[in-house]
């Protein structure tokens, strides 16, 4: 799929204030600093559409970006960022969970995982929550440029093992990406294109 237009629409911390238009949307979630905002820039061919930073905790709101006037990419704050105070953290979590539990336009979430690290409890817990809440999601392994191809394969194999050990019957659909090297872009965009076609055809709400 070719991205012709990508525009920032709105940032907010209330699901009720998210765009009212009924268009399919895809949300990016994962630990702080995993590369959610960078991936959105990579997918849309922009340098600064979504704000990025070397320091965790950059994205603090729900950010809607309208793509090709036809669907949304949604950049979310990260979870697991220890430096945010407990109170702020619970507010974050509340509006993130509100988003996932009430946003009817959400057709698929992408859970981002840094390819360099072993499965972390917080990610496994978050994916279990998504499974229990019946929210469709895929995994996107990020920062693939940081390790060798051999390591990428062994890290994914280890990840699968850990998911099975945590009672997952099958590995969710997954992608391997690098925002700096622009890899994995066609795969993610083709997937979104397929899902868009399916929901436009089969879901009368869209
Ligand atoms: P929060 O908004 O704080 O939750 O972070 P985020 O998940 O949006 O991460 P962000 O895109 O801001 O990137 C965090 C840091 O990782 C930045 O310094 C990026 O340049 C770097 N980064 C992101 N993706 C990649 C990648 O694919 N490869 C490399 N080498 N660095 C990356
Ligand atoms: Mg961000």
mmCIF file of C-alpha atoms and ligand atoms in Angstrom:
data_model
loop_
_atom_site.group_PDB
_atom_site.id
_atom_site.type_symbol
_atom_site.label_atom_id
_atom_site.label_comp_id
_atom_site.label_asym_id
_atom_site.label_seq_id
_atom_site.Cartn_x
_atom_site.Cartn_y
_atom_site.Cartn_z
ATOM 1 C CA UNK A 1 0.000 0.000 0.000
ATOM 2 C CA UNK A 2 1.222 3.435 -0.874
ATOM 3 C CA UNK A 3 0.933 6.195 1.720
ATOM 4 C CA UNK A 4 -0.193 9.332 -0.083
ATOM 5 C CA UNK A 5 -1.197 11.473 2.873
ATOM 6 C CA UNK A 6 -0.528 11.308 6.592
ATOM 7 C CA UNK A 7 -1.862 14.086 8.816
ATOM 8 C CA UNK A 8 -1.881 14.666 12.520
ATOM 9 C CA UNK A 9 -5.481 15.101 13.693
ATOM 10 C CA UNK A 10 -5.644 15.320 17.492
ATOM 11 C CA UNK A 11 -3.917 14.448 20.789
ATOM 12 C CA UNK A 12 -5.880 13.851 23.931
ATOM 13 C CA UNK A 13 -6.287 11.822 27.069
ATOM 14 C CA UNK A 14 -9.995 11.141 26.688
ATOM 15 C CA UNK A 15 -11.352 8.465 24.446
ATOM 16 C CA UNK A 16 -14.558 10.471 24.072
ATOM 17 C CA UNK A 17 -12.546 13.198 22.332
ATOM 18 C CA UNK A 18 -10.928 10.889 19.794
ATOM 19 C CA UNK A 19 -12.096 11.453 16.192
ATOM 20 C CA UNK A 20 -15.773 10.595 15.795
ATOM 21 C CA UNK A 21 -15.363 9.367 12.218
ATOM 22 C CA UNK A 22 -15.878 5.679 11.884
ATOM 23 C CA UNK A 23 -12.680 4.617 10.129
ATOM 24 C CA UNK A 24 -10.549 1.577 10.931
ATOM 25 C CA UNK A 25 -7.669 2.314 13.258
ATOM 26 C CA UNK A 26 -4.439 0.615 14.274
ATOM 27 C CA UNK A 27 -2.840 1.395 17.617
ATOM 28 C CA UNK A 28 0.833 1.146 18.558
ATOM 29 C CA UNK A 29 1.521 0.103 22.121
ATOM 30 C CA UNK A 30 4.477 -1.284 24.064
ATOM 31 C CA UNK A 31 7.102 -0.338 26.604
ATOM 32 C CA UNK A 32 8.354 3.232 26.672
ATOM 33 C CA UNK A 33 11.232 3.783 24.250
ATOM 34 C CA UNK A 34 10.531 0.603 22.254
ATOM 35 C CA UNK A 35 10.114 2.685 19.090
ATOM 36 C CA UNK A 36 6.357 3.182 18.617
ATOM 37 C CA UNK A 37 6.540 6.768 17.393
ATOM 38 C CA UNK A 38 9.613 6.059 15.230
ATOM 39 C CA UNK A 39 7.772 3.203 13.549
ATOM 40 C CA UNK A 40 4.808 5.454 12.731
ATOM 41 C CA UNK A 41 7.223 7.910 11.116
ATOM 42 C CA UNK A 42 8.885 5.108 9.181
ATOM 43 C CA UNK A 43 5.562 3.727 7.913
ATOM 44 C CA UNK A 44 4.368 7.169 6.797
ATOM 45 C CA UNK A 45 7.699 8.366 5.321
ATOM 46 C CA UNK A 46 7.898 11.261 7.763
ATOM 47 C CA UNK A 47 10.713 12.345 10.037
ATOM 48 C CA UNK A 48 8.673 14.082 12.709
ATOM 49 C CA UNK A 49 5.006 13.271 12.278
ATOM 50 C CA UNK A 50 5.047 11.464 15.631
ATOM 51 C CA UNK A 51 7.357 12.947 18.274
ATOM 52 C CA UNK A 52 10.256 10.694 19.262
ATOM 53 C CA UNK A 53 12.972 10.890 21.897
ATOM 54 C CA UNK A 54 15.932 8.944 23.220
ATOM 55 C CA UNK A 55 14.419 9.362 26.670
ATOM 56 C CA UNK A 56 11.460 7.159 27.619
ATOM 57 C CA UNK A 57 8.083 8.756 28.316
ATOM 58 C CA UNK A 58 7.950 11.045 25.274
ATOM 59 C CA UNK A 59 4.455 10.189 24.061
ATOM 60 C CA UNK A 60 1.962 10.966 26.803
ATOM 61 C CA UNK A 61 -1.372 11.166 24.990
ATOM 62 C CA UNK A 62 -3.514 9.316 22.461
ATOM 63 C CA UNK A 63 -2.428 10.677 19.062
ATOM 64 C CA UNK A 64 -4.485 10.161 15.917
ATOM 65 C CA UNK A 65 -2.890 10.315 12.473
ATOM 66 C CA UNK A 66 -5.178 10.050 9.456
ATOM 67 C CA UNK A 67 -3.728 8.085 6.576
ATOM 68 C CA UNK A 68 -4.839 8.381 2.933
ATOM 69 C CA UNK A 69 -8.001 10.022 4.278
ATOM 70 C CA UNK A 70 -9.254 6.533 4.950
ATOM 71 C CA UNK A 71 -7.861 5.030 8.187
ATOM 72 C CA UNK A 72 -5.961 5.984 11.341
ATOM 73 C CA UNK A 73 -2.645 5.138 12.931
ATOM 74 C CA UNK A 74 -2.717 5.774 16.693
ATOM 75 C CA UNK A 75 0.397 6.509 18.716
ATOM 76 C CA UNK A 76 -0.005 5.747 22.417
ATOM 77 C CA UNK A 77 2.109 6.361 25.523
ATOM 78 C CA UNK A 78 4.359 3.517 26.578
ATOM 79 C CA UNK A 79 3.795 1.327 29.579
ATOM 80 C CA UNK A 80 6.373 0.367 32.180
ATOM 81 C CA UNK A 81 8.073 3.716 32.457
ATOM 82 C CA UNK A 82 9.239 3.776 36.071
ATOM 83 C CA UNK A 83 10.033 7.469 36.306
ATOM 84 C CA UNK A 84 6.438 8.600 35.893
ATOM 85 C CA UNK A 85 4.922 9.096 39.344
ATOM 86 C CA UNK A 86 2.491 6.456 40.581
ATOM 87 C CA UNK A 87 -0.442 8.817 40.266
ATOM 88 C CA UNK A 88 0.363 9.850 36.690
ATOM 89 C CA UNK A 89 1.004 6.238 35.843
ATOM 90 C CA UNK A 90 -2.412 5.106 37.001
ATOM 91 C CA UNK A 91 -4.030 7.918 35.006
ATOM 92 C CA UNK A 92 -2.074 6.799 31.919
ATOM 93 C CA UNK A 93 -3.103 3.255 32.426
ATOM 94 C CA UNK A 94 -6.709 4.232 32.879
ATOM 95 C CA UNK A 95 -7.004 6.128 29.625
ATOM 96 C CA UNK A 96 -5.029 3.482 27.778
ATOM 97 C CA UNK A 97 -7.324 0.739 29.074
ATOM 98 C CA UNK A 98 -10.375 2.949 28.344
ATOM 99 C CA UNK A 99 -9.087 3.306 24.819
ATOM 100 C CA UNK A 100 -8.653 -0.420 24.304
ATOM 101 C CA UNK A 101 -11.917 -1.334 25.960
ATOM 102 C CA UNK A 102 -14.218 1.209 24.359
ATOM 103 C CA UNK A 103 -12.807 2.312 21.034
ATOM 104 C CA UNK A 104 -14.971 0.539 18.487
ATOM 105 C CA UNK A 105 -12.925 1.739 15.524
ATOM 106 C CA UNK A 106 -9.861 -0.166 16.753
ATOM 107 C CA UNK A 107 -9.433 -3.139 14.427
ATOM 108 C CA UNK A 108 -5.925 -4.236 15.394
ATOM 109 C CA UNK A 109 -3.240 -3.269 17.891
ATOM 110 C CA UNK A 110 0.460 -3.669 17.290
ATOM 111 C CA UNK A 111 2.351 -4.625 20.430
ATOM 112 C CA UNK A 112 5.957 -3.534 19.994
ATOM 113 C CA UNK A 113 8.784 -5.537 21.509
ATOM 114 C CA UNK A 114 12.483 -4.636 21.410
ATOM 115 C CA UNK A 115 14.063 -7.561 19.532
ATOM 116 C CA UNK A 116 17.171 -7.378 21.727
ATOM 117 C CA UNK A 117 15.495 -8.366 24.958
ATOM 118 C CA UNK A 118 14.000 -11.537 26.368
ATOM 119 C CA UNK A 119 10.257 -11.595 26.962
ATOM 120 C CA UNK A 120 9.453 -9.256 29.850
ATOM 121 C CA UNK A 121 6.607 -9.935 32.273
ATOM 122 C CA UNK A 122 4.968 -6.627 31.549
ATOM 123 C CA UNK A 123 4.701 -7.459 27.823
ATOM 124 C CA UNK A 124 3.423 -10.953 28.451
ATOM 125 C CA UNK A 125 0.890 -9.541 30.925
ATOM 126 C CA UNK A 126 -0.216 -6.903 28.471
ATOM 127 C CA UNK A 127 -0.686 -9.480 25.718
ATOM 128 C CA UNK A 128 -2.665 -11.693 28.103
ATOM 129 C CA UNK A 129 -4.879 -8.705 28.843
ATOM 130 C CA UNK A 130 -5.401 -8.181 25.099
ATOM 131 C CA UNK A 131 -6.216 -11.868 24.674
ATOM 132 C CA UNK A 132 -8.706 -11.839 27.567
ATOM 133 C CA UNK A 133 -10.285 -8.644 26.257
ATOM 134 C CA UNK A 134 -10.502 -10.239 22.779
ATOM 135 C CA UNK A 135 -8.664 -7.382 21.134
ATOM 136 C CA UNK A 136 -6.904 -8.525 17.956
ATOM 137 C CA UNK A 137 -3.202 -7.769 17.998
ATOM 138 C CA UNK A 138 0.074 -8.532 16.235
ATOM 139 C CA UNK A 139 3.603 -8.317 17.592
ATOM 140 C CA UNK A 140 6.144 -6.006 15.979
ATOM 141 C CA UNK A 141 9.741 -6.690 16.933
ATOM 142 C CA UNK A 142 11.624 -3.386 16.719
ATOM 143 C CA UNK A 143 15.249 -2.222 16.410
ATOM 144 C CA UNK A 144 16.274 -5.219 14.283
ATOM 145 C CA UNK A 145 19.285 -3.189 13.083
ATOM 146 C CA UNK A 146 20.823 -3.552 16.535
ATOM 147 C CA UNK A 147 21.497 -7.309 16.293
ATOM 148 C CA UNK A 148 22.627 -9.808 13.647
ATOM 149 C CA UNK A 149 20.238 -11.833 11.479
ATOM 150 C CA UNK A 150 21.208 -15.022 13.339
ATOM 151 C CA UNK A 151 20.412 -13.401 16.661
ATOM 152 C CA UNK A 152 17.082 -12.137 15.328
ATOM 153 C CA UNK A 153 16.072 -15.723 14.512
ATOM 154 C CA UNK A 154 17.236 -17.109 17.858
ATOM 155 C CA UNK A 155 15.564 -14.286 19.812
ATOM 156 C CA UNK A 156 12.257 -14.912 18.025
ATOM 157 C CA UNK A 157 12.538 -18.652 18.675
ATOM 158 C CA UNK A 158 13.165 -17.937 22.383
ATOM 159 C CA UNK A 159 10.217 -15.552 22.433
ATOM 160 C CA UNK A 160 7.911 -18.179 20.972
ATOM 161 C CA UNK A 161 9.069 -20.631 23.622
ATOM 162 C CA UNK A 162 8.338 -18.134 26.366
ATOM 163 C CA UNK A 163 4.885 -17.429 24.953
ATOM 164 C CA UNK A 164 4.074 -21.148 24.895
ATOM 165 C CA UNK A 165 5.390 -21.464 28.454
ATOM 166 C CA UNK A 166 2.894 -18.731 29.347
ATOM 167 C CA UNK A 167 0.021 -20.769 27.936
ATOM 168 C CA UNK A 168 -0.263 -19.172 24.514
ATOM 169 C CA UNK A 169 -1.425 -21.781 22.040
ATOM 170 C CA UNK A 170 0.102 -20.033 19.091
ATOM 171 C CA UNK A 171 2.439 -17.170 18.445
ATOM 172 C CA UNK A 172 0.501 -14.079 17.332
ATOM 173 C CA UNK A 173 1.177 -12.864 13.803
ATOM 174 C CA UNK A 174 4.472 -10.961 13.997
ATOM 175 C CA UNK A 175 6.732 -8.613 12.041
ATOM 176 C CA UNK A 176 10.407 -7.706 12.335
ATOM 177 C CA UNK A 177 11.211 -4.046 11.747
ATOM 178 C CA UNK A 178 13.901 -1.416 11.914
ATOM 179 C CA UNK A 179 12.889 2.231 11.785
ATOM 180 C CA UNK A 180 16.442 3.321 11.054
ATOM 181 C CA UNK A 181 16.914 0.879 8.188
ATOM 182 C CA UNK A 182 13.293 1.047 7.027
ATOM 183 C CA UNK A 183 12.832 -2.708 7.141
ATOM 184 C CA UNK A 184 9.514 -4.460 7.635
ATOM 185 C CA UNK A 185 7.595 -1.505 6.237
ATOM 186 C CA UNK A 186 6.003 -3.243 3.230
ATOM 187 C CA UNK A 187 4.978 -6.216 5.368
ATOM 188 C CA UNK A 188 3.226 -4.086 7.997
ATOM 189 C CA UNK A 189 1.530 -1.861 5.390
ATOM 190 C CA UNK A 190 0.368 -4.859 3.332
ATOM 191 C CA UNK A 191 -1.100 -6.396 6.454
ATOM 192 C CA UNK A 192 -2.988 -3.176 7.263
ATOM 193 C CA UNK A 193 -4.199 -3.015 3.676
ATOM 194 C CA UNK A 194 -5.570 -6.557 3.888
ATOM 195 C CA UNK A 195 -7.342 -5.866 7.191
ATOM 196 C CA UNK A 196 -8.767 -2.604 5.826
ATOM 197 C CA UNK A 197 -10.186 -4.381 2.791
ATOM 198 C CA UNK A 198 -11.700 -7.053 4.976
ATOM 199 C CA UNK A 199 -13.353 -4.650 7.416
ATOM 200 C CA UNK A 200 -14.656 -2.343 4.689
ATOM 201 C CA UNK A 201 -16.207 -5.382 3.024
ATOM 202 C CA UNK A 202 -17.518 -7.249 6.043
ATOM 203 C CA UNK A 203 -18.164 -4.709 8.783
ATOM 204 C CA UNK A 204 -21.139 -2.529 7.942
ATOM 205 C CA UNK A 205 -20.128 0.022 10.602
ATOM 206 C CA UNK A 206 -17.241 1.172 8.416
HETATM 207 P P1 LIG B 1 7.653 6.616 24.274
HETATM 208 O O1 LIG B 1 6.843 7.582 23.483
HETATM 209 O O2 LIG B 1 8.531 7.281 25.259
HETATM 210 O O3 LIG B 1 6.824 5.538 24.881
HETATM 211 O O4 LIG B 1 8.708 5.886 23.272
HETATM 212 P P2 LIG B 1 8.479 5.254 21.827
HETATM 213 O O5 LIG B 1 8.142 3.814 21.976
HETATM 214 O O6 LIG B 1 7.541 6.081 21.017
HETATM 215 O O7 LIG B 1 9.962 5.317 21.220
HETATM 216 P P3 LIG B 1 10.570 6.373 20.158
HETATM 217 O O8 LIG B 1 9.997 6.137 18.802
HETATM 218 O O9 LIG B 1 10.471 7.740 20.722
HETATM 219 O O10 LIG B 1 12.088 5.876 20.105
HETATM 220 C C1 LIG B 1 12.875 5.759 21.258
HETATM 221 C C2 LIG B 1 14.334 5.754 20.864
HETATM 222 O O11 LIG B 1 14.646 4.562 20.126
HETATM 223 C C3 LIG B 1 14.746 6.901 19.959
HETATM 224 O O12 LIG B 1 16.034 7.319 20.341
HETATM 225 C C4 LIG B 1 14.733 6.305 18.569
HETATM 226 O O13 LIG B 1 15.641 6.949 17.692
HETATM 227 C C5 LIG B 1 15.223 4.889 18.867
HETATM 228 N N1 LIG B 1 14.699 3.935 17.871
HETATM 229 C C6 LIG B 1 13.421 3.735 17.544
HETATM 230 N N2 LIG B 1 13.297 2.774 16.593
HETATM 231 C C7 LIG B 1 14.555 2.376 16.315
HETATM 232 C C8 LIG B 1 15.112 1.404 15.417
HETATM 233 O O14 LIG B 1 14.438 0.693 14.675
HETATM 234 N N3 LIG B 1 16.480 1.261 15.438
HETATM 235 C C9 LIG B 1 17.274 1.991 16.251
HETATM 236 N N4 LIG B 1 18.588 1.760 16.197
HETATM 237 N N5 LIG B 1 16.799 2.913 17.100
HETATM 238 C C10 LIG B 1 15.459 3.109 17.137
HETATM 239 MG MG1 LIG B 2 6.357 7.643 21.536
#
